[in-house]
mmCIF file of C-alpha atoms in Angstrom:
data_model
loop_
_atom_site.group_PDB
_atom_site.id
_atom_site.type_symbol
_atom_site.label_atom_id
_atom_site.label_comp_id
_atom_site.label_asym_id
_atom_site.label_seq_id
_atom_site.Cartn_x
_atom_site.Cartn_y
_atom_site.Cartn_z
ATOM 1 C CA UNK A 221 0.000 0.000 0.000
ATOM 2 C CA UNK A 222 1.201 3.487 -0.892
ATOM 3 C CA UNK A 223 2.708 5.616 2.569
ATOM 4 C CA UNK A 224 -0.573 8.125 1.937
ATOM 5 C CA UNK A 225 -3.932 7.641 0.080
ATOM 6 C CA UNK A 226 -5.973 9.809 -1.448
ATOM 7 C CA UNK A 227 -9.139 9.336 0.175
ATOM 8 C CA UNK A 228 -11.938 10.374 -3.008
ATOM 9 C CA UNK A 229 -15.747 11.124 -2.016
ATOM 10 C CA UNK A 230 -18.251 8.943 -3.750
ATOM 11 C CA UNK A 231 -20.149 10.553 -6.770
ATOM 12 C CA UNK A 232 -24.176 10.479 -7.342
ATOM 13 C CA UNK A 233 -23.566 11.874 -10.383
ATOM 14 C CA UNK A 234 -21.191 11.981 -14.039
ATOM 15 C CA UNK A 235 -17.889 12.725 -13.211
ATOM 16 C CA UNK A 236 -16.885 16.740 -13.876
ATOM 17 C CA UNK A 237 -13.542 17.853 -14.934
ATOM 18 C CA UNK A 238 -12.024 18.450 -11.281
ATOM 19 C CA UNK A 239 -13.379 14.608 -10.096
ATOM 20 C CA UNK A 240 -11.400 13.121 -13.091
ATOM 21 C CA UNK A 241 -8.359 15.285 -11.980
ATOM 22 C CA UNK A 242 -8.276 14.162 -8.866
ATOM 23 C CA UNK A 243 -8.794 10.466 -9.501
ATOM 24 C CA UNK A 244 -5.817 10.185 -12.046
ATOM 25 C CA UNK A 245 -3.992 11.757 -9.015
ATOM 26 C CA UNK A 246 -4.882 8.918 -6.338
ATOM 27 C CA UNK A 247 -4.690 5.863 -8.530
ATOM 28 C CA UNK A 248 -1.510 6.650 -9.778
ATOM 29 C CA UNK A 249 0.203 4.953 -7.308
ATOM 30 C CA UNK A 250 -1.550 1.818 -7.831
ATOM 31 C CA UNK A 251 -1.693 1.996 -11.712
ATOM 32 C CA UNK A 252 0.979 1.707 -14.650
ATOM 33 C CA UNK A 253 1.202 4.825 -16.998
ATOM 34 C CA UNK A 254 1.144 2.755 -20.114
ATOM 35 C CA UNK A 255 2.547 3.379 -23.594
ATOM 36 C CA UNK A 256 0.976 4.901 -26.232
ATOM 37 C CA UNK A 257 2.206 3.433 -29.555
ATOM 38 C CA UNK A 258 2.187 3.595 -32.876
ATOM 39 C CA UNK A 259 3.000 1.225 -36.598
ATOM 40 C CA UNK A 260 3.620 2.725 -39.917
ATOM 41 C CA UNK A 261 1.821 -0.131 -41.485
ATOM 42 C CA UNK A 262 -0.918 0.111 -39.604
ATOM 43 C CA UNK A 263 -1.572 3.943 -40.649
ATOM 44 C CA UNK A 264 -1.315 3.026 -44.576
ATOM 45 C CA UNK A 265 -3.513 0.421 -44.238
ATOM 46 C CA UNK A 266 -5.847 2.528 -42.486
ATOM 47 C CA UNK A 267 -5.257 5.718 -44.552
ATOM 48 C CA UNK A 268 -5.374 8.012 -40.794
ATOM 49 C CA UNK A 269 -2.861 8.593 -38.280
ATOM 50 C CA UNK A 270 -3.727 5.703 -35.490
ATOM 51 C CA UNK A 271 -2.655 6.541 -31.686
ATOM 52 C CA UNK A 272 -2.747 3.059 -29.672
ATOM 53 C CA UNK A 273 -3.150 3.566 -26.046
ATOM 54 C CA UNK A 274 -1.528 0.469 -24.736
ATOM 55 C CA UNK A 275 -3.838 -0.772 -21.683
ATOM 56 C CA UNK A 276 -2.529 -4.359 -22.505
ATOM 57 C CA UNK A 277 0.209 -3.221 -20.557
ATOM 58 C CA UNK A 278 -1.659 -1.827 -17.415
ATOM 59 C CA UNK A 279 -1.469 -3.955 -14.416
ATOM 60 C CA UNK A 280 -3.496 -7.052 -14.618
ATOM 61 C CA UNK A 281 -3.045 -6.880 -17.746
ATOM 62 C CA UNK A 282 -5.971 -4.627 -18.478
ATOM 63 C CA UNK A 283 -7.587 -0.862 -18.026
ATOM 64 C CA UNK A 284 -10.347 -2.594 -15.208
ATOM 65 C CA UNK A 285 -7.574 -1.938 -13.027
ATOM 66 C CA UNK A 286 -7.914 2.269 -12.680
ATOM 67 C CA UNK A 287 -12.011 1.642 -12.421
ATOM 68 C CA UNK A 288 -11.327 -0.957 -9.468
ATOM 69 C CA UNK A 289 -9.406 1.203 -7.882
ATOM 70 C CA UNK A 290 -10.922 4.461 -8.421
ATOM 71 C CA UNK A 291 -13.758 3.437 -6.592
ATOM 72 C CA UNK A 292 -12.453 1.552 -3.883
ATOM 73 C CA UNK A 293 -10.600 4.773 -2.854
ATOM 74 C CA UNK A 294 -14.364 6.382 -2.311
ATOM 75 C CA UNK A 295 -15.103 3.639 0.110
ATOM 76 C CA UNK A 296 -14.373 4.697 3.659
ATOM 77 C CA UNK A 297 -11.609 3.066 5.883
ATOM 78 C CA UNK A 298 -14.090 1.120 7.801
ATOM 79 C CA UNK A 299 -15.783 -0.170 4.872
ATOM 80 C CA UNK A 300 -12.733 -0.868 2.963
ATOM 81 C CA UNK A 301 -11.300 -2.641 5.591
ATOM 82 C CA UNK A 302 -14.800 -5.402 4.926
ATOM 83 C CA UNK A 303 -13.310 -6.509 1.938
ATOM 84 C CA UNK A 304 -14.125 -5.862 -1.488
ATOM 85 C CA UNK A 305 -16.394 -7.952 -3.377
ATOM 86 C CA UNK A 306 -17.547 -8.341 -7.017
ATOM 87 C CA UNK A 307 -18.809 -11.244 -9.796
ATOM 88 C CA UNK A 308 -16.717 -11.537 -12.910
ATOM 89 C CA UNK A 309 -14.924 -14.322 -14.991
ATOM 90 C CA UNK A 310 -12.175 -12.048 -16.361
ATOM 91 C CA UNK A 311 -10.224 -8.937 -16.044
ATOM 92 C CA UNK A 312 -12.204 -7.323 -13.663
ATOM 93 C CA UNK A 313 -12.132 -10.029 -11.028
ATOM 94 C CA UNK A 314 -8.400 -9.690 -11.170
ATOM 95 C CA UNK A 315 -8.521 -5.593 -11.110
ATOM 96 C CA UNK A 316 -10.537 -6.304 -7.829
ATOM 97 C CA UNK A 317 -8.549 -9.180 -6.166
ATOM 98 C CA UNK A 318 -5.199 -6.891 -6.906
ATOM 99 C CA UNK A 319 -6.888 -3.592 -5.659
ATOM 100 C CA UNK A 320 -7.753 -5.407 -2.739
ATOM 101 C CA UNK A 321 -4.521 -7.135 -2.082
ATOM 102 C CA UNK A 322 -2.644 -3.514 -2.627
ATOM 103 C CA UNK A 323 -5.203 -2.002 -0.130
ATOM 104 C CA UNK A 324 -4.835 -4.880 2.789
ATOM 105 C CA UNK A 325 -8.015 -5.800 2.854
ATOM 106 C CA UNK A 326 -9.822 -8.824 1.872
ATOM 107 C CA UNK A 327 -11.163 -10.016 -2.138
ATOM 108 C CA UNK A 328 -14.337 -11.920 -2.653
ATOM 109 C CA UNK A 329 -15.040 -13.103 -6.460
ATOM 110 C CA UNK A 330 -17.753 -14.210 -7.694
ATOM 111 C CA UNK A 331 -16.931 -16.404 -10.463
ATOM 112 C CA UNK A 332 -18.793 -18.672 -12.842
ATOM 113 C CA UNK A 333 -17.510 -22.613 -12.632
ATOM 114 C CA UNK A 334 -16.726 -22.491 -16.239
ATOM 115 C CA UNK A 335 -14.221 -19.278 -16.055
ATOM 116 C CA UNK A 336 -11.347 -19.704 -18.025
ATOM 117 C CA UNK A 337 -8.845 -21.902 -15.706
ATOM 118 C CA UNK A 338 -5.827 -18.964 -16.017
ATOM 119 C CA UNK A 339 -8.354 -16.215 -15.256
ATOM 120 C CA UNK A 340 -9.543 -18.118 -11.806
ATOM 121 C CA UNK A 341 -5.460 -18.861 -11.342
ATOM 122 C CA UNK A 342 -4.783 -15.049 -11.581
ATOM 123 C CA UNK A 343 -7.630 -14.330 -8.674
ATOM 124 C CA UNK A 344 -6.295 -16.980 -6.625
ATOM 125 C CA UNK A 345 -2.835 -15.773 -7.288
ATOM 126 C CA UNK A 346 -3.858 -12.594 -5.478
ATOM 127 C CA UNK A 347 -5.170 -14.141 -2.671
ATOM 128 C CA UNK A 348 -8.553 -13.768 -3.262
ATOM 129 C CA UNK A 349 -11.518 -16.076 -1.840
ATOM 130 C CA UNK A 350 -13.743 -17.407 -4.971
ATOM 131 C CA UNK A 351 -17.481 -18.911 -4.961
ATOM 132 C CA UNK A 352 -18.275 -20.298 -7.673
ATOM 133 C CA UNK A 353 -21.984 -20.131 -9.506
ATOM 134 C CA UNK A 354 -23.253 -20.792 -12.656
ATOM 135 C CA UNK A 355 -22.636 -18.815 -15.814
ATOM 136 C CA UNK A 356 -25.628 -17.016 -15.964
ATOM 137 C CA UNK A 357 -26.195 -13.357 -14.873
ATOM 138 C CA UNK A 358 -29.352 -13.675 -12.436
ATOM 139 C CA UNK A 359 -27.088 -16.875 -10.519
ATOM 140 C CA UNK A 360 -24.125 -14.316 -10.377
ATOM 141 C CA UNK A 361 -26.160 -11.431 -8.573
ATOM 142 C CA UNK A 362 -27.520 -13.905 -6.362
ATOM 143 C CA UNK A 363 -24.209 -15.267 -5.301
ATOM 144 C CA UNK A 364 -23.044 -11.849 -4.682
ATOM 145 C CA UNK A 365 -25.588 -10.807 -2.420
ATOM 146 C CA UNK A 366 -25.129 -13.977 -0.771
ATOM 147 C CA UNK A 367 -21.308 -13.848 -0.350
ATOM 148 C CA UNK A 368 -21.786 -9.378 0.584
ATOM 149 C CA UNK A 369 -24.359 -10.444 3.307
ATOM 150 C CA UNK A 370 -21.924 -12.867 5.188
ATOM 151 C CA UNK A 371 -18.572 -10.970 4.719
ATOM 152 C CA UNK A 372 -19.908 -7.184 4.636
ATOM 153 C CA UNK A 373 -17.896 -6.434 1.684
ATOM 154 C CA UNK A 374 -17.952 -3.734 -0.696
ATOM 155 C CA UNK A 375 -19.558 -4.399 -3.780
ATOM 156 C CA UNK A 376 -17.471 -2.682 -6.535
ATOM 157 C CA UNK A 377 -19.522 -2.872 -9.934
ATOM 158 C CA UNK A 378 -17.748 -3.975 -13.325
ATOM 159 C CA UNK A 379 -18.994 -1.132 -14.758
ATOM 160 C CA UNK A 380 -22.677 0.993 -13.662
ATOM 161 C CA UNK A 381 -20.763 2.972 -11.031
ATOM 162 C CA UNK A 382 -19.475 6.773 -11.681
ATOM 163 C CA UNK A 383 -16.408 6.197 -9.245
ATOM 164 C CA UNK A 384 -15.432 3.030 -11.595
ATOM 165 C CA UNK A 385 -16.361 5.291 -15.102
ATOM 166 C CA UNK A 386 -13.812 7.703 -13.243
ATOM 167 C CA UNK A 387 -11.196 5.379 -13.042
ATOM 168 C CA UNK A 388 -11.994 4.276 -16.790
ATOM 169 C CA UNK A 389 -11.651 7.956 -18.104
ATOM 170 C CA UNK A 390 -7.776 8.342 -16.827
ATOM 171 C CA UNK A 391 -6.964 5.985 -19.462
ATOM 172 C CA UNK A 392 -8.005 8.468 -22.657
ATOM 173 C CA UNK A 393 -6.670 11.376 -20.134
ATOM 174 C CA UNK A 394 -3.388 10.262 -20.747
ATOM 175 C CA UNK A 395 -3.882 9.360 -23.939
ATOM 176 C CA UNK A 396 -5.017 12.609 -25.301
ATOM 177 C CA UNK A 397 -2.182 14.237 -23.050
ATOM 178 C CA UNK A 398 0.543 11.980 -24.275
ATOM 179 C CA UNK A 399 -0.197 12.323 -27.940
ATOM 180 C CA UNK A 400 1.252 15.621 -29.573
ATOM 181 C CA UNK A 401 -1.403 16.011 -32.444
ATOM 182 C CA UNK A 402 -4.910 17.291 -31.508
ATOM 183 C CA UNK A 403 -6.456 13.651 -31.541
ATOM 184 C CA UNK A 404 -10.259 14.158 -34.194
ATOM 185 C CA UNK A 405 -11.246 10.951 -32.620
ATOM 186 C CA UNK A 406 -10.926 8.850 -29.086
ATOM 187 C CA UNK A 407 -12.089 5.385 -29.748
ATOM 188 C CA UNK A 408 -12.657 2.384 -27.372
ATOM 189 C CA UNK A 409 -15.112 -0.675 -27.332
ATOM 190 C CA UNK A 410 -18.176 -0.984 -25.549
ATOM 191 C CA UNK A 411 -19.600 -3.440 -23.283
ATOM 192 C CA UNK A 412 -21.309 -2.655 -20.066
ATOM 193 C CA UNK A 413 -20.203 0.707 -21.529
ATOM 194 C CA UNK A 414 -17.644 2.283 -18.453
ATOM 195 C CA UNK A 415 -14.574 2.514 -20.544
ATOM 196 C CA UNK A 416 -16.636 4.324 -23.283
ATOM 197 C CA UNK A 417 -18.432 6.476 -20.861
ATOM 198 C CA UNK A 418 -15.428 7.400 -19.084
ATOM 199 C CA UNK A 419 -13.497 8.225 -22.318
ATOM 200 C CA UNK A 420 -16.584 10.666 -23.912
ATOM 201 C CA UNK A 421 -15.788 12.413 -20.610
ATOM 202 C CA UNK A 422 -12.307 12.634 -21.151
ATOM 203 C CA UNK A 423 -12.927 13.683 -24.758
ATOM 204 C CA UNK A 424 -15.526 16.253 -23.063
ATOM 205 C CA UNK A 425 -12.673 17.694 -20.736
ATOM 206 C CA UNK A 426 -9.699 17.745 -21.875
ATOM 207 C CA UNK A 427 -9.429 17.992 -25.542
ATOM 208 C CA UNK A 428 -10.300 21.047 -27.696
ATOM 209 C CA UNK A 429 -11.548 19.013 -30.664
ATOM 210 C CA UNK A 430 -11.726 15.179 -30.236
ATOM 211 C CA UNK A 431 -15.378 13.148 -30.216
ATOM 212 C CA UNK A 432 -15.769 9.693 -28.723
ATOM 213 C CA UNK A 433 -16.985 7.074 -31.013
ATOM 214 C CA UNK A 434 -17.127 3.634 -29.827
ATOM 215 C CA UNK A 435 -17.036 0.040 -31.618
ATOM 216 C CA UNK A 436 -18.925 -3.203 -30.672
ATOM 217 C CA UNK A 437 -19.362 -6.132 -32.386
ATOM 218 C CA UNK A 438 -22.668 -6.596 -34.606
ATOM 219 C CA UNK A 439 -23.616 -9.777 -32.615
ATOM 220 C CA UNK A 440 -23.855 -7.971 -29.252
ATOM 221 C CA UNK A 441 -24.538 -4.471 -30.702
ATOM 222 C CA UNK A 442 -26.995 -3.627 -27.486
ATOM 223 C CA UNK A 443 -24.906 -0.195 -27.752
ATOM 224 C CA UNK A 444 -25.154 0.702 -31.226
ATOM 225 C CA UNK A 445 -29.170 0.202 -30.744
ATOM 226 C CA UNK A 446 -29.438 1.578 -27.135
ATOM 227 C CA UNK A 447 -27.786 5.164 -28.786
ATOM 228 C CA UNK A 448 -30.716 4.832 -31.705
ATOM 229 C CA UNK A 449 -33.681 4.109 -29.444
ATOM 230 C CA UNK A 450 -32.877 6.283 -26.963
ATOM 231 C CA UNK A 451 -33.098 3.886 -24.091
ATOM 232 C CA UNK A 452 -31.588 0.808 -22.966
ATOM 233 C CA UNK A 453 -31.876 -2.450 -25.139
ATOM 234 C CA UNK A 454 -30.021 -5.865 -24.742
ATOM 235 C CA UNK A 455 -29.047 -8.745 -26.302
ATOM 236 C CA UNK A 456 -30.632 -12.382 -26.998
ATOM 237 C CA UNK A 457 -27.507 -13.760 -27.271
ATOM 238 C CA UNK A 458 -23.819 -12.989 -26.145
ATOM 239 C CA UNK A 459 -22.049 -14.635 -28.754
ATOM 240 C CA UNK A 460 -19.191 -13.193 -29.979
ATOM 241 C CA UNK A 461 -15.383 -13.360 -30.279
ATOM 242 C CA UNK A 462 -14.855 -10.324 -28.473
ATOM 243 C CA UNK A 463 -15.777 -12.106 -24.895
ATOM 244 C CA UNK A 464 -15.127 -8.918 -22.769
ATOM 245 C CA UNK A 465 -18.439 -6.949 -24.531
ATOM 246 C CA UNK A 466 -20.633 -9.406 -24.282
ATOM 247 C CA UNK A 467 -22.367 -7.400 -21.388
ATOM 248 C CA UNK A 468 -25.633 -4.895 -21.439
ATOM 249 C CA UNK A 469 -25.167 -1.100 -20.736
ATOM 250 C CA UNK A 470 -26.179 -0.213 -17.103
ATOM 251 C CA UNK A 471 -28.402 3.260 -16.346
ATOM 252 C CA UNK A 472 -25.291 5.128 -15.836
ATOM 253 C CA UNK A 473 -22.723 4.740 -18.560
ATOM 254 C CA UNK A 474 -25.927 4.559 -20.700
ATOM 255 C CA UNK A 475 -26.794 7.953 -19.701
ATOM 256 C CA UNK A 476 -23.007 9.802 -20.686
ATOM 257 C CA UNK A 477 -22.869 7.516 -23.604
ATOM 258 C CA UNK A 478 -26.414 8.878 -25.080
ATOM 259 C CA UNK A 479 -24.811 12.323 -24.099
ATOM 260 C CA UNK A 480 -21.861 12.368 -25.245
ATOM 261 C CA UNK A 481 -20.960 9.380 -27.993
ATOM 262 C CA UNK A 482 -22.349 10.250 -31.663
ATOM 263 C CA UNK A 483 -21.370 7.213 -32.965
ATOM 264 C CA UNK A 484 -21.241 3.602 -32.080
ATOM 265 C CA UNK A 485 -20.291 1.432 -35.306
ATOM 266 C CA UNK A 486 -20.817 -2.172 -35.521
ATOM 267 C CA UNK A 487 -18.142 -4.907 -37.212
ATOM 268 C CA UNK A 488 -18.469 -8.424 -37.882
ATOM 269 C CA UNK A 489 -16.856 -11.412 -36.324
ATOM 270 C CA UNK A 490 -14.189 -11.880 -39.338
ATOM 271 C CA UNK A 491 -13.775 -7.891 -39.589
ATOM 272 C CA UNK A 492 -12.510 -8.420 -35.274
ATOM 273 C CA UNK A 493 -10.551 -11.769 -36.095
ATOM 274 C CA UNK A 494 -8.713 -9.737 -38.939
ATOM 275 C CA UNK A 495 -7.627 -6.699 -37.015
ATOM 276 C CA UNK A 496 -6.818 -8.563 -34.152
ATOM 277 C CA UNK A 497 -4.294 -10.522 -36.252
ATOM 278 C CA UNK A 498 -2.954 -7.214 -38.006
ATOM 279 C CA UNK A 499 -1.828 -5.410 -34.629
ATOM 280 C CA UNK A 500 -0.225 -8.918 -33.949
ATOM 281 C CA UNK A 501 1.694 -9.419 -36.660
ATOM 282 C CA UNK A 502 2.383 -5.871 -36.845
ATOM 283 C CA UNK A 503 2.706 -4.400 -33.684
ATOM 284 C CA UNK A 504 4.276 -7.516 -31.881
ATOM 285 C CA UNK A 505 1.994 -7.113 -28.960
ATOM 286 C CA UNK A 506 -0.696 -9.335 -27.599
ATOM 287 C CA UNK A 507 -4.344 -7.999 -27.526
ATOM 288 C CA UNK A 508 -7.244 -9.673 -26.846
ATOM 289 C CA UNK A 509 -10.269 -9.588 -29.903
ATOM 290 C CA UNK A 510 -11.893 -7.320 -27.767
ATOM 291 C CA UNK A 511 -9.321 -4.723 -28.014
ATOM 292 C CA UNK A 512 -9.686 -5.122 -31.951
ATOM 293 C CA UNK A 513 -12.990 -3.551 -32.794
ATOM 294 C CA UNK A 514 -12.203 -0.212 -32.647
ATOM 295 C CA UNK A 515 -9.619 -0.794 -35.017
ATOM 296 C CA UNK A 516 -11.840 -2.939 -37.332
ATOM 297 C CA UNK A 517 -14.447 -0.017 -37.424
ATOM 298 C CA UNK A 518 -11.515 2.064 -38.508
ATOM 299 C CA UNK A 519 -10.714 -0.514 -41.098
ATOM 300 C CA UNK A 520 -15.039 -1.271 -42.147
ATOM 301 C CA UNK A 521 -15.725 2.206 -42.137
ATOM 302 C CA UNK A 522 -12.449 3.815 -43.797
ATOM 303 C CA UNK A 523 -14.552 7.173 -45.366
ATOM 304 C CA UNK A 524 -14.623 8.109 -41.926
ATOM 305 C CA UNK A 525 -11.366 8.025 -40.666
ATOM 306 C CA UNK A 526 -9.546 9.047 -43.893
ATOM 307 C CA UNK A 527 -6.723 11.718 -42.822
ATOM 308 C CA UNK A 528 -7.640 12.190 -39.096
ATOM 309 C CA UNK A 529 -5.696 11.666 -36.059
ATOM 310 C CA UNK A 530 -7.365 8.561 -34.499
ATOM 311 C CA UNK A 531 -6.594 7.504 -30.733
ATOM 312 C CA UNK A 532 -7.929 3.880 -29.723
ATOM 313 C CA UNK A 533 -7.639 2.548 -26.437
ATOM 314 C CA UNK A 534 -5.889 -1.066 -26.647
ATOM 315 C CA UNK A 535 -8.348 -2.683 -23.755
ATOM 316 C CA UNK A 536 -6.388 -5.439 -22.587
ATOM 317 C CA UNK A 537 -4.031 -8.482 -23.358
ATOM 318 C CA UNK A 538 -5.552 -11.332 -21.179
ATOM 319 C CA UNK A 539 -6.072 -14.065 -23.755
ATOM 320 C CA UNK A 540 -5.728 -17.731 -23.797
ATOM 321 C CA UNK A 541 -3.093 -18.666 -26.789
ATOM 322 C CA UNK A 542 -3.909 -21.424 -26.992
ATOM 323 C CA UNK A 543 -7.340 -20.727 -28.495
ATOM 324 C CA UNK A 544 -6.743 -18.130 -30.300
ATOM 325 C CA UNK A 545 -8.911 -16.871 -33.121
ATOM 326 C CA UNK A 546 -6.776 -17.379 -36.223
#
């Protein structure tokens, strides 16, 4: 644990400007400052200038760790000191188990029996306490509230939270700070919708020019049709390659992401397989297909993009290589 924390004050409502300043300042010491890159190749191919935010470097491997974080910091001391507790099968669980370990305090994880076997290893590996449940989202939320009533934990949300879409935003912060161009564009993926959320804010804040679009896949494009209805829709299946969006918007990255996103575009399965493998083979780093969509939208949609300084947040690089996709 860091020699001082920066004790934040919970938020009932969208993070402003001076709440997004002040969480980049207390997670710092718990978070990595990742890279942002870039690959020649890449840009020709896309005809635009692309700006990879590299958050398959970030501590567990993935930007769930400054959302975890963020909001622990606005529990108190005494309820901190409870334990944390959420439900996930990936990179969230681990943001949570590591938060928790970092803060002294115990980690209880929810996690489906079927989880990937290096995912629940990870957890464990940061001394975490798992129940197990099956894969389904009402038998999660019921083990949760089970496991919360006995321990007293926290409950720190994957995503519908405004201190987690906080945490979420300080990734496109540094992004648009780290890049010398005026970014046009700040692209991430959605799923339950608190990376995208928090990076429209950022977008919002702290650049003089750049929009937030997102990307989701056209199997699970509950985004994409939630930003043309005007309210919340879901899914009837959560098929897709791209295993970290396979989950609904909640009420309050819905509401910034009607607000503030213009755009959602949708790609297909092959369009995510094939970008995935291009930023492999020519970026030599390791992404997960999730991390890919925003680049296959650049790629599907190219009229779009076409001269424009393009920043895409690179989710995560938690995958199993031994099923890859191609």
């Amino acid at each position: 644990m860091p020699n001082s924390l920066i004790n934040l004050q919970p938020l009932s409502q969208p993070p402003n400007q001076a709440d997004l300043l002040l969480t980049h300042e207390a997670i710092h010491p718990f978070v990595h400052r990742t890279p942002v890159m870039r690959n020649h190749s890449l840009n020709v191919m896309a005809s635009c200038s692309l700006h990879f935010k590299c958050e398959n470097f970030q501590r567990i491997g993935a930007f769930k760790m400054r959302g975890a974080v963020s909001a622990a910091l606005r529990l108190t001391g005494e309820e901190r000191a409870q334990g944390l507790a959420t439900h996930s099968s990936g990179n969230h669980a681990q943001a949570v188990a590591l938060t928790a370990k970092l803060l002294n305090v115990p980690a209880h994880i929810v996690m489906p029996h079927d989880a990937p076997k290096v995912k629940v290893a990870a957890v464990e590996g940061y001394g975490a306490s798992i129940t197990y449940c099956e894969n389904t989202p009402a038998e999660r939320e019921k083990t949760l509230k089970k496991v919360v009533a006995k321990t007293g934990a926290a409950f720190i949300h994957p995503f519908n939270d405004y201190g987690v879409i906080a945490g979420q935003a300080t990734a496109a912060m540094e992004l648009i700070e780290d890049v010398e161009a005026a970014l046009d564009i700040v692209m991430a993926p959605v799923g339950g919708g608190g990376l995208m959320a928090g990076t429209a804010l950022a977008a919002r804040y702290f650049s003089l020019q750049a929009v937030a679009w997102g990307a989701e896949p056209r199997k699970v494009d509950d985004a994409a049709r939630s930003l043309q209805s005007g309210k919340i829709e879901v899914n009837e299946t959560n098929f897709t390659v791209a295993d970290g969006l396979r989950t609904n918007l909640g009420e309050r990255t819905f509401e910034v992401i009607h607000k503030r996103v213009p755009k959602i575009l949708v790609v297909s399965e092959e369009e995510i397989v094939h970008a995935m493998r291009q930023i492999w083979e020519r970026m030599k780093i390791i992404i997960e297909p999730s991390c890919a969509v925003p680049f296959a939208a650049v790629l599907r949609y190219p009229e779009m993009f076409e001269g424009k300084e393009v920043g895409i947040i690179l989710t995560g690089g938690n995958v199993d290589v031994d099923k890859l996709p191609f």
